[in-house]
Amino acid sequence: MHRLSDQPQPGPYDILVQRGSLQGHHLHDALSRALTLGLHPAEVLIDEQGLTLEQVGEVLARFHRVPFQAYDPALPLAAHKLAMVKPSYLRHLRCVPLLGEDDEIVLVLDDPANDRQIREIRQVLKLDRISLRVSIPREIHRFLGFSPATGQADIRTLVDRLEDETAAGTFVGVPGTEPAPDENTATIIQLVNQIITDAASLGASDIHLEPGRESMPAQVRFRIDGLCRDILQIPANHVPAVLSRIKIMARLDIAERRKPQDGKFSLKTDHRPVDIRVATLPTVNGESAVLRLLVNEGGLLLDQLHLAADTLARLHDLMNHPHGLFLVAGPTGSGKTTTLHALLGHLNTPERKIWTAEDPVEITQPGLQQVQVHPRIGFDFNAAMRAFLRADPDIILIGEMRDRETAHTALEASLTGHLVLSTLHTNSAPETIIRLLDLGLEPLHCADALLGILAQRLVRVLCSHCKRADRAETGELKQLAGILGESHPGLINAEATVLYRATGCSHCGHSGYRGRMGIHELLVATPTLRTLIGNRASVTSIRQLALQEGMRTLLQDGALKVIGGHTDLRQLARVVVMTDTPRTAHPHASSPPP
């Protein structure tokens, strides 16, 4: 009989065998092979047994009782600590320090149970407050600037390489100045391409290159799920070359640094093309650049827009009209183009001729005749509209009604047998009507043409892997009851209402949120509402009537998504002004989303 101490101790991967994800003899072979080759067992399981990083990460986190951390270029390194040691030291120890909250250092290592190693790292890096996360060596090495799996340097390594090349005198500078690379060096080209590739892989919508004061480095930030994240710092003497490289790709004037410039180019990343729209602007610290990433992956279906059931049904009814004007309203970046193309996807049948004028063409669909406008040569939205009317259209999409002429042409088209879809930058559906009248449209004609207005915003979605159910607090219940008022009686219950909280995991970069979804406000132009529009009624009168006739406000739709567990009140408050004013009950209110 074996003594207790002779029994093999359970390891993290035994859980995979118990679950049936891995055969016992396969685990034994993988552990033996890892020992022979000097590799981490998780890497052998991934490479040779077909397990995923998420699978091994979950069991490592469970075994060590600390979160698992996969490589995420959006997470900032603790640069002031990295400067204290050579990267080879951290690679040898398989650890990397990341910046946490409130001056805390997040130490990522492959063995959080190695107390001796942790003490050594704390002493060398002079660490005070730390939290631990577990990872595997290849993910840690990627944080440190190299991927053994691909052999390719990441953006941090490329910046370090620029520093080394400058120090070695590889670049020729002006006498009396520090030598700096030009835009045609291989490292600069690789760096710009890698920044764009990383942004696309993270689902970023924008890349911001922001110069620092005097000799301070420039900051590179990605906008992900609506929020900007610090990604990288580029030394000041390298920034002109990076900007010049971006300008060359966008066919801009590299010698002009005093005026704003706009351009665009395409780049293939991870076997998919990305269209990039570039805007450069002069600042007091030097030129700044913003790159908008347009990944054309086709339009979404109407059913994928997270519309409430009654809103979706009303939209279907409106799209059955053969002519009229339908608008989508909201600020820049609120998903208006995505919604318009979802509507076009619903309308796109062989019996209909559809023309679109866009700036730029972000989403392409078979069966549409899509036109890119060029205001510089006089081919603007209004010119495109007038050309479309001579091209036998059934449906016309105008990317934006920016001026009086475009609005008038769109109104004329909708009154002469065409279905016209467009957008306006307004805060709510009722305010959009006032904006139309401010553009000089005749109230009676506007009332006759208008079908409806869909206002929308995008809110961050709670990560499905780590969101935590919790009983609603009294203040939250009061706030939700104030928002929904009498429109959803019995929905708010102090005993039964459960809200979800953001926690954070490796799937969401420990932010607690992953992705975004829309909240919507649909105003339908009923006969009574048309009368108000024709009489130039106020925004307040239009809003009150719309609520009585079934409109759910942006805030109410967002509150229902909070109760449905999709987001939280904090994210709702970021995109909509929060009030506690009870809303008028209406007969078309639906139950909250599941």
Tab-separated table of N, CA, C and O in Angstrom, residues 55-115:
chain	number	residue	atom	x	y	z
A	55	GLN	N	-8.744	26.795	-23.396
A	55	GLN	CA	-8.907	25.595	-22.570
A	55	GLN	C	-7.796	25.476	-21.542
A	55	GLN	O	-8.059	25.249	-20.350
A	56	VAL	N	-6.550	25.593	-21.979
A	56	VAL	CA	-5.449	25.455	-21.022
A	56	VAL	C	-5.409	26.652	-20.081
A	56	VAL	O	-5.055	26.517	-18.902
A	57	GLY	N	-5.785	27.837	-20.585
A	57	GLY	CA	-5.805	29.010	-19.725
A	57	GLY	C	-6.813	28.875	-18.598
A	57	GLY	O	-6.538	29.257	-17.456
A	58	GLU	N	-7.971	28.308	-18.914
A	58	GLU	CA	-9.015	28.159	-17.890
A	58	GLU	C	-8.578	27.201	-16.789
A	58	GLU	O	-8.795	27.454	-15.600
A	59	VAL	N	-7.917	26.083	-17.145
A	59	VAL	CA	-7.510	25.126	-16.110
A	59	VAL	C	-6.302	25.640	-15.335
A	59	VAL	O	-6.172	25.372	-14.132
A	60	LEU	N	-5.412	26.393	-15.992
A	60	LEU	CA	-4.297	26.985	-15.251
A	60	LEU	C	-4.794	28.006	-14.235
A	60	LEU	O	-4.297	28.071	-13.107
A	61	ALA	N	-5.772	28.816	-14.635
A	61	ALA	CA	-6.338	29.795	-13.704
A	61	ALA	C	-7.022	29.110	-12.537
A	61	ALA	O	-6.905	29.547	-11.384
A	62	ARG	N	-7.720	28.027	-12.837
A	62	ARG	CA	-8.416	27.289	-11.768
A	62	ARG	C	-7.419	26.638	-10.820
A	62	ARG	O	-7.618	26.635	-9.601
A	63	PHE	N	-6.344	26.099	-11.372
A	63	PHE	CA	-5.358	25.400	-10.553
A	63	PHE	C	-4.579	26.375	-9.668
A	63	PHE	O	-4.371	26.124	-8.480
A	64	HIS	N	-4.130	27.491	-10.247
A	64	HIS	CA	-3.308	28.448	-9.498
A	64	HIS	C	-4.141	29.482	-8.748
A	64	HIS	O	-3.590	30.274	-7.968
A	65	ARG	N	-5.437	29.524	-9.043
A	65	ARG	CA	-6.355	30.450	-8.377
A	65	ARG	C	-5.980	31.918	-8.610
A	65	ARG	O	-6.098	32.764	-7.716
A	66	VAL	N	-5.516	32.200	-9.795
A	66	VAL	CA	-5.269	33.568	-10.249
A	66	VAL	C	-5.773	33.654	-11.683
A	66	VAL	O	-5.870	32.641	-12.376
A	67	PRO	N	-6.100	34.853	-12.201
A	67	PRO	CA	-6.605	34.967	-13.571
A	67	PRO	C	-5.558	34.538	-14.598
A	67	PRO	O	-4.351	34.681	-14.377
A	68	PHE	N	-6.028	34.023	-15.721
A	68	PHE	CA	-5.144	33.714	-16.847
A	68	PHE	C	-5.029	34.946	-17.731
A	68	PHE	O	-6.022	35.639	-17.977
A	69	GLN	N	-3.836	35.220	-18.220
A	69	GLN	CA	-3.621	36.390	-19.066
A	69	GLN	C	-3.034	35.977	-20.413
A	69	GLN	O	-1.881	35.560	-20.493
A	70	ALA	N	-3.833	36.078	-21.468
A	70	ALA	CA	-3.321	35.895	-22.823
A	70	ALA	C	-2.685	37.194	-23.296
A	70	ALA	O	-2.906	38.263	-22.722
A	71	TYR	N	-1.895	37.114	-24.352
A	71	TYR	CA	-1.261	38.315	-24.891
A	71	TYR	C	-2.317	39.275	-25.418
A	71	TYR	O	-3.230	38.885	-26.137
A	72	ASP	N	-2.196	40.537	-25.043
A	72	ASP	CA	-3.096	41.587	-25.504
A	72	ASP	C	-2.267	42.850	-25.670
A	72	ASP	O	-1.828	43.452	-24.691
A	73	PRO	N	-2.000	43.274	-26.930
A	73	PRO	CA	-1.163	44.455	-27.128
A	73	PRO	C	-1.765	45.727	-26.560
A	73	PRO	O	-1.080	46.743	-26.435
A	74	ALA	N	-3.078	45.699	-26.219
A	74	ALA	CA	-3.712	46.885	-25.652
A	74	ALA	C	-3.366	47.078	-24.179
A	74	ALA	O	-3.590	48.148	-23.624
A	75	LEU	N	-2.822	46.044	-23.532
A	75	LEU	CA	-2.461	46.169	-22.116
A	75	LEU	C	-1.103	46.843	-21.988
A	75	LEU	O	-0.123	46.407	-22.599
A	76	PRO	N	-0.999	47.905	-21.197
A	76	PRO	CA	0.270	48.650	-21.111
A	76	PRO	C	1.303	47.933	-20.242
A	76	PRO	O	0.991	47.417	-19.162
A	77	LEU	N	2.538	47.896	-20.725
A	77	LEU	CA	3.635	47.358	-19.937
A	77	LEU	C	4.067	48.378	-18.890
A	77	LEU	O	3.887	49.580	-19.058
A	78	ALA	N	4.634	47.872	-17.807
A	78	ALA	CA	5.201	48.753	-16.782
A	78	ALA	C	6.586	49.183	-17.259
A	78	ALA	O	7.617	48.618	-16.862
A	79	ALA	N	6.619	50.199	-18.129
A	79	ALA	CA	7.860	50.591	-18.807
A	79	ALA	C	8.941	51.007	-17.812
A	79	ALA	O	10.129	50.731	-18.016
A	80	HIS	N	8.548	51.675	-16.724
A	80	HIS	CA	9.543	52.135	-15.761
A	80	HIS	C	10.217	50.963	-15.035
A	80	HIS	O	11.339	51.081	-14.558
A	81	LYS	N	9.536	49.824	-14.962
A	81	LYS	CA	10.133	48.632	-14.369
A	81	LYS	C	10.955	47.851	-15.397
A	81	LYS	O	12.014	47.309	-15.082
A	82	LEU	N	10.482	47.825	-16.636
A	82	LEU	CA	11.228	47.127	-17.684
A	82	LEU	C	12.584	47.781	-17.925
A	82	LEU	O	13.549	47.119	-18.316
A	83	ALA	N	12.661	49.098	-17.709
A	83	ALA	CA	13.912	49.814	-17.941
A	83	ALA	C	14.988	49.416	-16.924
A	83	ALA	O	16.176	49.707	-17.131
A	84	MET	N	14.594	48.745	-15.850
A	84	MET	CA	15.540	48.385	-14.800
A	84	MET	C	16.311	47.108	-15.107
A	84	MET	O	17.318	46.815	-14.458
A	85	VAL	N	15.831	46.310	-16.067
A	85	VAL	CA	16.470	45.026	-16.373
A	85	VAL	C	16.499	44.813	-17.882
A	85	VAL	O	15.797	45.482	-18.639
A	86	LYS	N	17.287	43.863	-18.319
A	86	LYS	CA	17.318	43.500	-19.724
A	86	LYS	C	16.141	42.587	-20.042
A	86	LYS	O	15.748	41.777	-19.208
A	87	PRO	N	15.589	42.700	-21.268
A	87	PRO	CA	14.476	41.810	-21.642
A	87	PRO	C	14.831	40.339	-21.523
A	87	PRO	O	13.979	39.508	-21.215
A	88	SER	N	16.122	40.000	-21.752
A	88	SER	CA	16.529	38.594	-21.676
A	88	SER	C	16.349	38.032	-20.265
A	88	SER	O	16.067	36.842	-20.093
A	89	TYR	N	16.499	38.902	-19.261
A	89	TYR	CA	16.308	38.456	-17.874
A	89	TYR	C	14.862	38.021	-17.642
A	89	TYR	O	14.591	36.958	-17.070
A	90	LEU	N	13.928	38.845	-18.116
A	90	LEU	CA	12.513	38.519	-17.934
A	90	LEU	C	12.108	37.328	-18.806
A	90	LEU	O	11.269	36.525	-18.402
A	91	ARG	N	12.688	37.226	-19.993
A	91	ARG	CA	12.390	36.066	-20.837
A	91	ARG	C	12.851	34.783	-20.159
A	91	ARG	O	12.181	33.757	-20.234
A	92	HIS	N	14.018	34.856	-19.523
A	92	HIS	CA	14.531	33.678	-18.822
A	92	HIS	C	13.621	33.282	-17.664
A	92	HIS	O	13.360	32.095	-17.438
A	93	LEU	N	13.124	34.282	-16.939
A	93	LEU	CA	12.247	33.993	-15.802
A	93	LEU	C	10.793	33.770	-16.233
A	93	LEU	O	9.954	33.417	-15.407
A	94	ARG	N	10.490	34.025	-17.501
A	94	ARG	CA	9.133	33.854	-18.035
A	94	ARG	C	8.136	34.700	-17.244
A	94	ARG	O	7.134	34.199	-16.720
A	95	CYS	N	8.415	35.976	-17.167
A	95	CYS	CA	7.495	36.876	-16.478
A	95	CYS	C	7.535	38.238	-17.153
A	95	CYS	O	8.506	38.589	-17.842
A	96	VAL	N	6.471	39.017	-16.950
A	96	VAL	CA	6.398	40.362	-17.498
A	96	VAL	C	5.547	41.225	-16.576
A	96	VAL	O	4.503	40.773	-16.087
A	97	PRO	N	5.990	42.450	-16.258
A	97	PRO	CA	5.177	43.345	-15.417
A	97	PRO	C	4.282	44.240	-16.284
A	97	PRO	O	4.755	44.887	-17.220
A	98	LEU	N	3.010	44.273	-15.943
A	98	LEU	CA	2.047	45.143	-16.613
A	98	LEU	C	1.562	46.202	-15.635
A	98	LEU	O	1.610	46.007	-14.410
A	99	LEU	N	1.083	47.311	-16.190
A	99	LEU	CA	0.521	48.362	-15.342
A	99	LEU	C	-0.875	47.970	-14.892
A	99	LEU	O	-1.726	47.615	-15.711
A	100	GLY	N	-1.122	48.034	-13.589
A	100	GLY	CA	-2.453	47.792	-13.056
A	100	GLY	C	-3.107	49.099	-12.658
A	100	GLY	O	-2.731	50.182	-13.119
A	101	GLU	N	-4.092	49.028	-11.787
A	101	GLU	CA	-4.785	50.213	-11.318
A	101	GLU	C	-4.195	50.673	-9.994
A	101	GLU	O	-3.711	49.870	-9.194
A	102	ASP	N	-4.241	51.991	-9.771
A	102	ASP	CA	-3.779	52.580	-8.502
A	102	ASP	C	-2.340	52.190	-8.179
A	102	ASP	O	-2.025	51.735	-7.070
A	103	ASP	N	-1.433	52.325	-9.177
A	103	ASP	CA	0.000	52.079	-8.990
A	103	ASP	C	0.331	50.622	-8.672
A	103	ASP	O	1.448	50.313	-8.243
A	104	GLU	N	-0.603	49.723	-8.894
A	104	GLU	CA	-0.331	48.305	-8.676
A	104	GLU	C	0.307	47.706	-9.936
A	104	GLU	O	-0.049	48.058	-11.055
A	105	ILE	N	1.275	46.812	-9.748
A	105	ILE	CA	1.915	46.117	-10.857
A	105	ILE	C	1.289	44.727	-10.986
A	105	ILE	O	1.153	43.995	-9.998
A	106	VAL	N	0.886	44.390	-12.205
A	106	VAL	CA	0.349	43.056	-12.483
A	106	VAL	C	1.491	42.211	-13.005
A	106	VAL	O	2.045	42.488	-14.077
A	107	LEU	N	1.873	41.189	-12.257
A	107	LEU	CA	2.989	40.327	-12.625
A	107	LEU	C	2.433	39.069	-13.299
A	107	LEU	O	1.705	38.287	-12.681
A	108	VAL	N	2.762	38.913	-14.576
A	108	VAL	CA	2.308	37.752	-15.340
A	108	VAL	C	3.469	36.775	-15.444
A	108	VAL	O	4.551	37.117	-15.930
A	109	LEU	N	3.260	35.528	-14.975
A	109	LEU	CA	4.313	34.514	-15.044
A	109	LEU	C	3.718	33.142	-15.295
A	109	LEU	O	2.508	32.940	-15.175
A	110	ASP	N	4.575	32.200	-15.639
A	110	ASP	CA	4.071	30.871	-15.995
A	110	ASP	C	3.919	29.967	-14.789
A	110	ASP	O	3.321	28.897	-14.885
A	111	ASP	N	4.459	30.398	-13.620
A	111	ASP	CA	4.351	29.570	-12.412
A	111	ASP	C	4.136	30.456	-11.188
A	111	ASP	O	5.089	30.795	-10.480
A	112	PRO	N	2.894	30.843	-10.916
A	112	PRO	CA	2.623	31.697	-9.751
A	112	PRO	C	2.893	31.016	-8.418
A	112	PRO	O	2.880	31.680	-7.378
A	113	ALA	N	3.140	29.682	-8.430
A	113	ALA	CA	3.420	28.969	-7.180
A	113	ALA	C	4.900	29.037	-6.798
A	113	ALA	O	5.280	28.575	-5.728
A	114	ASN	N	5.741	29.608	-7.654
A	114	ASN	CA	7.173	29.685	-7.392
A	114	ASN	C	7.458	30.921	-6.539
A	114	ASN	O	7.799	31.992	-7.039
A	115	ASP	N	7.316	30.771	-5.236
A	115	ASP	CA	7.486	31.891	-4.313
A	115	ASP	C	8.904	32.468	-4.366
A	115	ASP	O	9.098	33.685	-4.254
